[in-house]
Short mmCIF file of C-alpha atoms in Angstrom, two decimals:
data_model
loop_
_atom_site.label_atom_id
_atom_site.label_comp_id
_atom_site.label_asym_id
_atom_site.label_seq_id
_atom_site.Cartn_x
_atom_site.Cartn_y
_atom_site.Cartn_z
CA UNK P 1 -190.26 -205.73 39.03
CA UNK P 2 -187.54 -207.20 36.99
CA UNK P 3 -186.93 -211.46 36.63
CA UNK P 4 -183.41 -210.82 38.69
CA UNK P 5 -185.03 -208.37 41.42
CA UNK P 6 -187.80 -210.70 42.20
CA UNK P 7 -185.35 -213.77 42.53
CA UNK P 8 -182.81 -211.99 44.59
CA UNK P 9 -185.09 -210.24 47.20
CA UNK P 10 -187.11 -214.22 47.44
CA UNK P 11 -183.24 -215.52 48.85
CA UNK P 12 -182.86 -212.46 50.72
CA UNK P 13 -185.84 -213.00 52.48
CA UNK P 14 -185.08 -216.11 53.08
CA UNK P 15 -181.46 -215.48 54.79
CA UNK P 16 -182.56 -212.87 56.97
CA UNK P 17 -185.17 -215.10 58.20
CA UNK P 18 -182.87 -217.81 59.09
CA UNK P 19 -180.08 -215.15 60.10
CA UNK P 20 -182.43 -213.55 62.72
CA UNK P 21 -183.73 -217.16 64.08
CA UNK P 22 -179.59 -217.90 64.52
CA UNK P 23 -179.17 -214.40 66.50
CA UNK P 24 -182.52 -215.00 68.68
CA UNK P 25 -184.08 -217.98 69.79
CA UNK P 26 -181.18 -220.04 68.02
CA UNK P 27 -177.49 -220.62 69.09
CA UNK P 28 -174.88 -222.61 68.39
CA UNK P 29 -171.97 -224.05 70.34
CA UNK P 30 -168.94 -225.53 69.77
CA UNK P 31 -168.98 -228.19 69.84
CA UNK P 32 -172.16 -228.51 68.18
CA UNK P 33 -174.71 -230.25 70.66
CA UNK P 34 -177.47 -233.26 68.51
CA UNK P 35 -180.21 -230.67 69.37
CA UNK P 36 -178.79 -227.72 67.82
CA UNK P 37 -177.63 -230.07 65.02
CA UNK P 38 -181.09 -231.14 64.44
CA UNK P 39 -182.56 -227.56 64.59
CA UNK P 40 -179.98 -226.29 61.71
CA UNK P 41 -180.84 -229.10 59.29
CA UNK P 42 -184.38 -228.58 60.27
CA UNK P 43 -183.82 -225.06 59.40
CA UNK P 44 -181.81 -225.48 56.23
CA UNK P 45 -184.66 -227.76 54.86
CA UNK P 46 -187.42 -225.33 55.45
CA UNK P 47 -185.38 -222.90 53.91
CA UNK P 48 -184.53 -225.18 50.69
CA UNK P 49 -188.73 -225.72 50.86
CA UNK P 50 -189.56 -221.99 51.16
CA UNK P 51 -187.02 -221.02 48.14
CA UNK P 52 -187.58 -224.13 45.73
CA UNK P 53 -191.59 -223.13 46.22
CA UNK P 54 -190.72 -219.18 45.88
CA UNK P 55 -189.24 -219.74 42.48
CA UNK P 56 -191.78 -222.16 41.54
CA UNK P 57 -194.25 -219.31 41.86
CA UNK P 58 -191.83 -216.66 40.44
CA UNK P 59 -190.58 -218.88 37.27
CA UNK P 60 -194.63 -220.39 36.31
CA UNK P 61 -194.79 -217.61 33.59
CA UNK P 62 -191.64 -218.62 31.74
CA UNK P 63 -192.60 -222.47 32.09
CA UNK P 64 -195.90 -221.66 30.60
CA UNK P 65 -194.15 -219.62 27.85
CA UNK P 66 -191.41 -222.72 27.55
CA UNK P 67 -194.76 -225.10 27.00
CA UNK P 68 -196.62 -222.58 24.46
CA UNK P 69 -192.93 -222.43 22.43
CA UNK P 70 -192.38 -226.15 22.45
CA UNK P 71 -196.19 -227.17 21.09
CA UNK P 72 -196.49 -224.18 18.75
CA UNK P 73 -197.70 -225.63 15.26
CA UNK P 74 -197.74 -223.19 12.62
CA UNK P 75 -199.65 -225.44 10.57
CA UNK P 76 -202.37 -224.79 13.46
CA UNK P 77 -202.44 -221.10 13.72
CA UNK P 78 -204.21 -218.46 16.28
CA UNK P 79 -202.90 -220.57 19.37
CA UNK P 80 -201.10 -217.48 21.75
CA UNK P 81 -199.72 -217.29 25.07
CA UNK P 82 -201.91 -215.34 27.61
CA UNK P 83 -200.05 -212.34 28.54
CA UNK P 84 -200.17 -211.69 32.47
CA UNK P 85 -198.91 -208.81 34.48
CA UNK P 86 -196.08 -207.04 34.06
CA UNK P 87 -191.84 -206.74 33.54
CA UNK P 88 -189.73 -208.89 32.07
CA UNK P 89 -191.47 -212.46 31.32
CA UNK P 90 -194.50 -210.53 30.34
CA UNK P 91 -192.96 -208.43 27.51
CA UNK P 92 -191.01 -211.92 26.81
CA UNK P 93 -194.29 -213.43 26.32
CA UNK P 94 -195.64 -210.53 24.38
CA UNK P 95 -192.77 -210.40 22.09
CA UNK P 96 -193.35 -214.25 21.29
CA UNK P 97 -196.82 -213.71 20.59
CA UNK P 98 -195.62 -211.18 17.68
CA UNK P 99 -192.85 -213.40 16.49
CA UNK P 100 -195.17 -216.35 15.95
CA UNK P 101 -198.07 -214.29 13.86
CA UNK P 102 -194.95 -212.85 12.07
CA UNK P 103 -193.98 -216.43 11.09
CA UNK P 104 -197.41 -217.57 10.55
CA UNK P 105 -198.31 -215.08 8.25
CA UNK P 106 -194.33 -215.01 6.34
CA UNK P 107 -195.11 -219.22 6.52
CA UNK P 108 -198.76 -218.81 4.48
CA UNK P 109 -197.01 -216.64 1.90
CA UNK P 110 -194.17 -219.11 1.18
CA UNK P 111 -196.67 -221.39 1.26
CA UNK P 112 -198.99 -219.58 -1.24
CA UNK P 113 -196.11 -219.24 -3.89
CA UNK P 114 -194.50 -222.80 -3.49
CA UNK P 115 -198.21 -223.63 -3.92
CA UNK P 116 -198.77 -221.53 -7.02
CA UNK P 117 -195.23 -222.56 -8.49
CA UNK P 118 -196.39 -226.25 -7.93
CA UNK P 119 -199.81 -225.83 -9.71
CA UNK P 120 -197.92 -223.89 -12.44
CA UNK P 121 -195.77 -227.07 -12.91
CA UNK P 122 -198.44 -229.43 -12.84
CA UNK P 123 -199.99 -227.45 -15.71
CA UNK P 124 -196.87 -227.52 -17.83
CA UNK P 125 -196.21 -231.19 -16.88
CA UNK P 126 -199.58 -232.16 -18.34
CA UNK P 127 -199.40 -229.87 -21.21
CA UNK P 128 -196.78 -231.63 -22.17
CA UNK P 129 -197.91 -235.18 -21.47
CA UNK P 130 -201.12 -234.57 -23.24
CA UNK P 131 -199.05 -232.87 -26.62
CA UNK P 132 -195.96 -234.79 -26.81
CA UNK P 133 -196.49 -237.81 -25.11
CA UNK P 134 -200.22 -238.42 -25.90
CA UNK P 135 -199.57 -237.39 -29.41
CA UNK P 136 -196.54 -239.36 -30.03
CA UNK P 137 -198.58 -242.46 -28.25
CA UNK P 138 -201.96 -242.34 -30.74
CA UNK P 139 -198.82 -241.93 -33.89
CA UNK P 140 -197.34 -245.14 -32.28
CA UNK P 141 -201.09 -246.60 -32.39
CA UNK P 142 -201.85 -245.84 -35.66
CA UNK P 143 -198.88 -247.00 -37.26
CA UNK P 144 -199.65 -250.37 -35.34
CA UNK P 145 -202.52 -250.15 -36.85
CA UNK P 146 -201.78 -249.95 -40.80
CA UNK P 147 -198.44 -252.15 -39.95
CA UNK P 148 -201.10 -255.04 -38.88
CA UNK P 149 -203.47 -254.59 -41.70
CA UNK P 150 -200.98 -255.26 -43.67
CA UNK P 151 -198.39 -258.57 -42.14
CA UNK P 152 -199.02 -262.35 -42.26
CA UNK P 153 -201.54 -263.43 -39.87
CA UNK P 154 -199.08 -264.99 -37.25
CA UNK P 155 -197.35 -261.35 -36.64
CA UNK P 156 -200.75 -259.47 -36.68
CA UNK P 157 -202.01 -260.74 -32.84
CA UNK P 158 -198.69 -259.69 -31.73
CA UNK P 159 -199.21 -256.06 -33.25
CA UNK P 160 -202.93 -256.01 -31.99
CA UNK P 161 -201.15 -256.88 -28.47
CA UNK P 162 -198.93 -254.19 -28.71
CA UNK P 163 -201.96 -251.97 -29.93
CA UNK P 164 -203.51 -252.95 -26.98
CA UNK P 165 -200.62 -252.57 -24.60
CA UNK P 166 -200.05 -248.91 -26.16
CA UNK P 167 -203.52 -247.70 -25.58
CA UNK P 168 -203.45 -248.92 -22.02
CA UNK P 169 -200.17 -246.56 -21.72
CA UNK P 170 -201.53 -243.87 -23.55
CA UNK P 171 -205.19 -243.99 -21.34
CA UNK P 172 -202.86 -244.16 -18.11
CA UNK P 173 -200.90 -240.97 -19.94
CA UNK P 174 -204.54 -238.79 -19.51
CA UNK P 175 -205.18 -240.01 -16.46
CA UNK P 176 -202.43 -239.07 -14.92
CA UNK P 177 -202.59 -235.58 -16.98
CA UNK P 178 -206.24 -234.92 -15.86
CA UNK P 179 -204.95 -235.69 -12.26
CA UNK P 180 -202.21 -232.98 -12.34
CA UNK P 181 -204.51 -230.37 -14.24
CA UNK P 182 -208.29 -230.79 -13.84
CA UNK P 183 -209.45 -229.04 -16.79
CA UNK P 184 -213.21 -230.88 -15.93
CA UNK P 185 -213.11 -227.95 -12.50
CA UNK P 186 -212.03 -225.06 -14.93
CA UNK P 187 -214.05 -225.74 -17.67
CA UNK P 188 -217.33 -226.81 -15.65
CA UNK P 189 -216.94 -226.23 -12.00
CA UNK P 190 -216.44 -227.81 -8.55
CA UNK P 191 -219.69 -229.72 -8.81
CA UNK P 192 -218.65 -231.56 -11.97
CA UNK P 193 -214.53 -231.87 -11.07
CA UNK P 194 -216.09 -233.30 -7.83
CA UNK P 195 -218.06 -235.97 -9.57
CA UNK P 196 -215.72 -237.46 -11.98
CA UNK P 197 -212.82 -237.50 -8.95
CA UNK P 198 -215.15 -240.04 -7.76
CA UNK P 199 -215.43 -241.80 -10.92
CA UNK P 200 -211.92 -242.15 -11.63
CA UNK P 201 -211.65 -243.52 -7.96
CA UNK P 202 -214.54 -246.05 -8.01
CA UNK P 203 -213.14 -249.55 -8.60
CA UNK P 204 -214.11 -252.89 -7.97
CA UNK P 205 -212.61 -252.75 -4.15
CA UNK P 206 -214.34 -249.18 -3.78
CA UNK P 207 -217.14 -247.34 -4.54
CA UNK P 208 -217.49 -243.96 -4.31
CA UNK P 209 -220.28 -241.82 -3.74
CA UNK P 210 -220.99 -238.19 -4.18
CA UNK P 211 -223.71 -236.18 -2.28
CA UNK P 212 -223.86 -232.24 -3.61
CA UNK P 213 -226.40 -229.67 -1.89
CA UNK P 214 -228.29 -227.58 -4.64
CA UNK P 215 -227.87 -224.00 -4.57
CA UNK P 216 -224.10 -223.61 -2.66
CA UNK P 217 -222.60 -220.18 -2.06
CA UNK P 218 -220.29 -219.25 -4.78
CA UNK P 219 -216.60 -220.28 -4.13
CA UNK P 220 -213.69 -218.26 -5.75
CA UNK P 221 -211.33 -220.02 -7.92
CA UNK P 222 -208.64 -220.61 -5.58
CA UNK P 223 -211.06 -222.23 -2.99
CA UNK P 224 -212.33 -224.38 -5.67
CA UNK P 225 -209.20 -225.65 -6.27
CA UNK P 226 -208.22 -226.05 -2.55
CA UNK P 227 -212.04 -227.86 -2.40
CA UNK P 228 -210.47 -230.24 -5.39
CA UNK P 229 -206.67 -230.94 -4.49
CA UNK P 230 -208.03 -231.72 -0.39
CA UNK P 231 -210.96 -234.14 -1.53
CA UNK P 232 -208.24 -235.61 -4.44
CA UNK P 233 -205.41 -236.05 -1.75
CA UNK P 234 -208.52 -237.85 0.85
CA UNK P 235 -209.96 -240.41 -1.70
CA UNK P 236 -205.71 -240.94 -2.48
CA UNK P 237 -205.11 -241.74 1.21
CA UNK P 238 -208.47 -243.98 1.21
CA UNK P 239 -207.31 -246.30 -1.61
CA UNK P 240 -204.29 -246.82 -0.84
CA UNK P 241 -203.91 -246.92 3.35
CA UNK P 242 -207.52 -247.42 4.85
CA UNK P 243 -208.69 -250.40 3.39
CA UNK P 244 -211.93 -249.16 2.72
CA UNK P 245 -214.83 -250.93 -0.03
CA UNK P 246 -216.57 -247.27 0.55
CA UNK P 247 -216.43 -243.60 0.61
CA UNK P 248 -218.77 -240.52 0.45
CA UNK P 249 -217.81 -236.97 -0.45
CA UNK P 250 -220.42 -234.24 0.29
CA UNK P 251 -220.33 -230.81 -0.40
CA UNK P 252 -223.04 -228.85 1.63
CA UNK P 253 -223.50 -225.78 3.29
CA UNK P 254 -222.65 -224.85 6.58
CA UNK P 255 -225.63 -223.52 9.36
CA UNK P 256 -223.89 -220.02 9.45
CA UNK P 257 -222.67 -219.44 5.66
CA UNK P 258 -219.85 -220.92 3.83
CA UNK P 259 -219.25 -224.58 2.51
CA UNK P 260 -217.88 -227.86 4.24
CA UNK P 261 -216.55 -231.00 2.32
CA UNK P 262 -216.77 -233.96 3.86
CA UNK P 263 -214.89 -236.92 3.02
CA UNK P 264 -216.00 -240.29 4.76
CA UNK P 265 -214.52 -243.73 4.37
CA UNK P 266 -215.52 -247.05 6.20
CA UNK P 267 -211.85 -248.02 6.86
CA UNK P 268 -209.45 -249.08 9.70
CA UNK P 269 -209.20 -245.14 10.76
CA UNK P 270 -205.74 -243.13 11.43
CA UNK P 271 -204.88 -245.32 14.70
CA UNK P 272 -201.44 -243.51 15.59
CA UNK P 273 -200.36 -243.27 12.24
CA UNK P 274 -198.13 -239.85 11.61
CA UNK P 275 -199.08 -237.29 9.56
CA UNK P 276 -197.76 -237.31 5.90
CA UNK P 277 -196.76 -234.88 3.14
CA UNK P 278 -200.25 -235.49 2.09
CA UNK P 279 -201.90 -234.10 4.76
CA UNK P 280 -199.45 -231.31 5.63
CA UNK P 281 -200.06 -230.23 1.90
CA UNK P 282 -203.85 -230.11 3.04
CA UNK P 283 -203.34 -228.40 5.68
CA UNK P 284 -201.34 -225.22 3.50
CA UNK P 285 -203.60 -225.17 1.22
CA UNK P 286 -206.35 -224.80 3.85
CA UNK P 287 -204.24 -221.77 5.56
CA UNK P 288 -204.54 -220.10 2.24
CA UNK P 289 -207.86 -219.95 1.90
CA UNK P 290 -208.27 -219.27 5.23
CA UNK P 291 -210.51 -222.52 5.95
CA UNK P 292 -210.23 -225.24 8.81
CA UNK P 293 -209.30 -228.80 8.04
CA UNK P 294 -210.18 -231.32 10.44
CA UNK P 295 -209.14 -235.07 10.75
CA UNK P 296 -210.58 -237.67 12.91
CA UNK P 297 -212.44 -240.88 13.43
CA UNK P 298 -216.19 -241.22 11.63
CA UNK P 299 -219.20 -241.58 13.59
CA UNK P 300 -219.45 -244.90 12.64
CA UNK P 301 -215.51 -245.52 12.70
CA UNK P 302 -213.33 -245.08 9.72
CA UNK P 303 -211.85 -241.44 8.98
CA UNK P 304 -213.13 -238.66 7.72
CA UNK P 305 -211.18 -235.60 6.38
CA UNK P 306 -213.98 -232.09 6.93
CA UNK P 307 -212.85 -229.24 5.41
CA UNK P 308 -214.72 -225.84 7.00
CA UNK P 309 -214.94 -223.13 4.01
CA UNK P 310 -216.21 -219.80 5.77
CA UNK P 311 -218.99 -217.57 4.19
CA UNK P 312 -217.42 -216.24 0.82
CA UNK P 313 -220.39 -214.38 -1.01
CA UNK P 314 -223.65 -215.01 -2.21
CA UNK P 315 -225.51 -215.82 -5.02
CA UNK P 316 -225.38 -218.77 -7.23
CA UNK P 317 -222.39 -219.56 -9.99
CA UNK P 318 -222.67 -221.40 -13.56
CA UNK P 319 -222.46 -224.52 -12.21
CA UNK P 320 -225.55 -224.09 -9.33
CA UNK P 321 -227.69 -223.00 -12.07
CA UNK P 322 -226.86 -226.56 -14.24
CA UNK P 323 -228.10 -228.13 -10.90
CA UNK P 324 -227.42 -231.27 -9.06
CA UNK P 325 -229.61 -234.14 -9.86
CA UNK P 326 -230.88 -236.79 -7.04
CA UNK P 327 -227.48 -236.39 -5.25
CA UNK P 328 -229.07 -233.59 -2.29
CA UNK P 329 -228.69 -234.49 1.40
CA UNK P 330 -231.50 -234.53 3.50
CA UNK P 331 -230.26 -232.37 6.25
CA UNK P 332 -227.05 -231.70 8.45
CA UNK P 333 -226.40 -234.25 11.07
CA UNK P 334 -224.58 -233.78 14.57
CA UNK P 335 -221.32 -234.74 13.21
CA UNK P 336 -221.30 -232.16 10.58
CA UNK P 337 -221.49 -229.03 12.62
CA UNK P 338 -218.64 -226.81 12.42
CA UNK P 339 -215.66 -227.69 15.48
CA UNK P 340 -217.03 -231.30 15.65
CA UNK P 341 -213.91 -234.01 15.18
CA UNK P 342 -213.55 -235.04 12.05
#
């Protein structure tokens, strides 16, 4: 039965009720009498209940559809309406369902090219940083160089100071090169890339540690990468927002096949803070790869950033054969089983 049909015959069986109660048991005269006043309004109350709680009942599936459309996250996919009965609000429902995996899936694969398009331009951009730039930087230093070898005294600390101050800027140059192309994961793998991101993050505020499982399923190179840019975007957020002095990163594998990264800090947590473009970015590149990324509070407070890789082959790659030193985890605690927060 259609929306209207279901609506109209609910007042209609409301009206005759209150027409036959006028033409039986029910009069009125004129002029109107306080007890027959008292029985309409009576009446016309029950009848406002009885039709506000009819369409209450009749009008639940399009509020639940109303809720599902106003809380849909397409960064959070696989969430659908339950489809109930039949008619109208149930091929509405139905035909929401299929719009929203139609936008989910046409969201991932803007999402993969922006994605590639962005990692294509971080290439260039460090190509060219590490060729013109870097180049142009070590000419500048050695021409400091032979210029002070060769002034009065008096003018040669200034030139070492501007030696000084050029290496600084041409050391900040790689940095930020290696940052936008990690030639350390394509030349030697996750493990290594992994490993010197924590290096390059340890300071004297914070240290970072690095715990890798021997032996980890092999990961294809675009879920190395995702594995890379999510732990690189996590130890970002923990030095400059969480006020942490530590952080671990493990890579291990999970009880039913695949691999989880863990990132852990010992900072002030998320509180209510909104997500950023940061974490947004996470989460696309964790749709792409078909992974789950989780954020929450640590067991022991702080936040930690869990990223859920699902099984994706066996056997062991280049860099599980190298091995992983004295950096193996004893064992898989409560808080690292898949679906726990975090």
């Amino acid at each position: 039965m259609s929306l209207f049909w279901r609506i109209f015959l609910m007042n209609a069986a409301v009206l005759v009720v209150a027409v036959l109660l006028l033409l039986g048991p029910v009069t009125v005269s004129t002029p109107v009498l306080l007890g027959e006043a008292l029985v309409l309004i009576a009446g016309l109350m029950a009848m406002l209940t009885a039709n506000a709680a009819l369409l209450r009942f009749g009008l639940a599936p399009l509020q639940r559809l109303s809720r599902a459309m106003a809380t849909a996250d397409l960064l959070q996919p696989g969430h659908r309406t339950e489809v109930t009965g039949t008619g109208e609000i149930a091929e509405l429902t139905t035909t929401f369902n299929a719009m929203l995996s139609r936008l989910e899936s046409e969201r991932a694969t803007s999402a993969g090219r922006v994605l590639s398009a962005q990692e294509a331009e971080r290439r260039r951009i460090a190509q060219e940083l590490h060729d013109e730039v870097g180049q142009t930087l070590t000419a500048v230093l050695l021409q400091l160089k032979h210029t002070a070898d060769q002034v009065p005294e008096p003018v040669r600390a200034d030139l070492h100071q501007a030696q000084e101050t050029t290496r600084a800027g041409l050391d900040e140059i790689r940095r930020i090169a290696r940052r936008l192309r990690p030639g350390v994961l394509e030349e030697l793998g996750l493990h290594s890339a992994l490993r010197a991101l924590a290096a390059e993050f340890t300071t004297f505020r914070l240290g970072v540690t690095t715990h890798i499982t021997p032996g980890l399923p092999r990961l294809a190179q675009d879920a190395e990468l995702v594995v890379y840019r999510v732990a690189q975007e996590a130890l970002t957020n923990t030095a400059r927002h969480s006020g942490a002095d530590a952080v671990e990163v493990h890579l291990r594998p999970l009880p039913r096949g695949g691999v989880a990264l863990l990132v852990r800090d010992n900072g002030k947590g998320l509180r209510d803070a909104a997500e950023g473009a940061g974490i947004r970015g996470m989460r696309e590149r964790t749709l792409l790869i078909g992974a789950q990324l989780v954020l929450g509070a640590g067991p022991h407070g702080g936040t930690q950033v869990r990223l859920n890789l699902p099984g994706t082959g066996t056997g062991t790659g280049p860099e599980d054969r190298r091995g992983t030193g004295s950096e193996d985890l004893p064992g898989t605690g409560p808080e690292d089983r898949p679906g726990s927060p975090g």
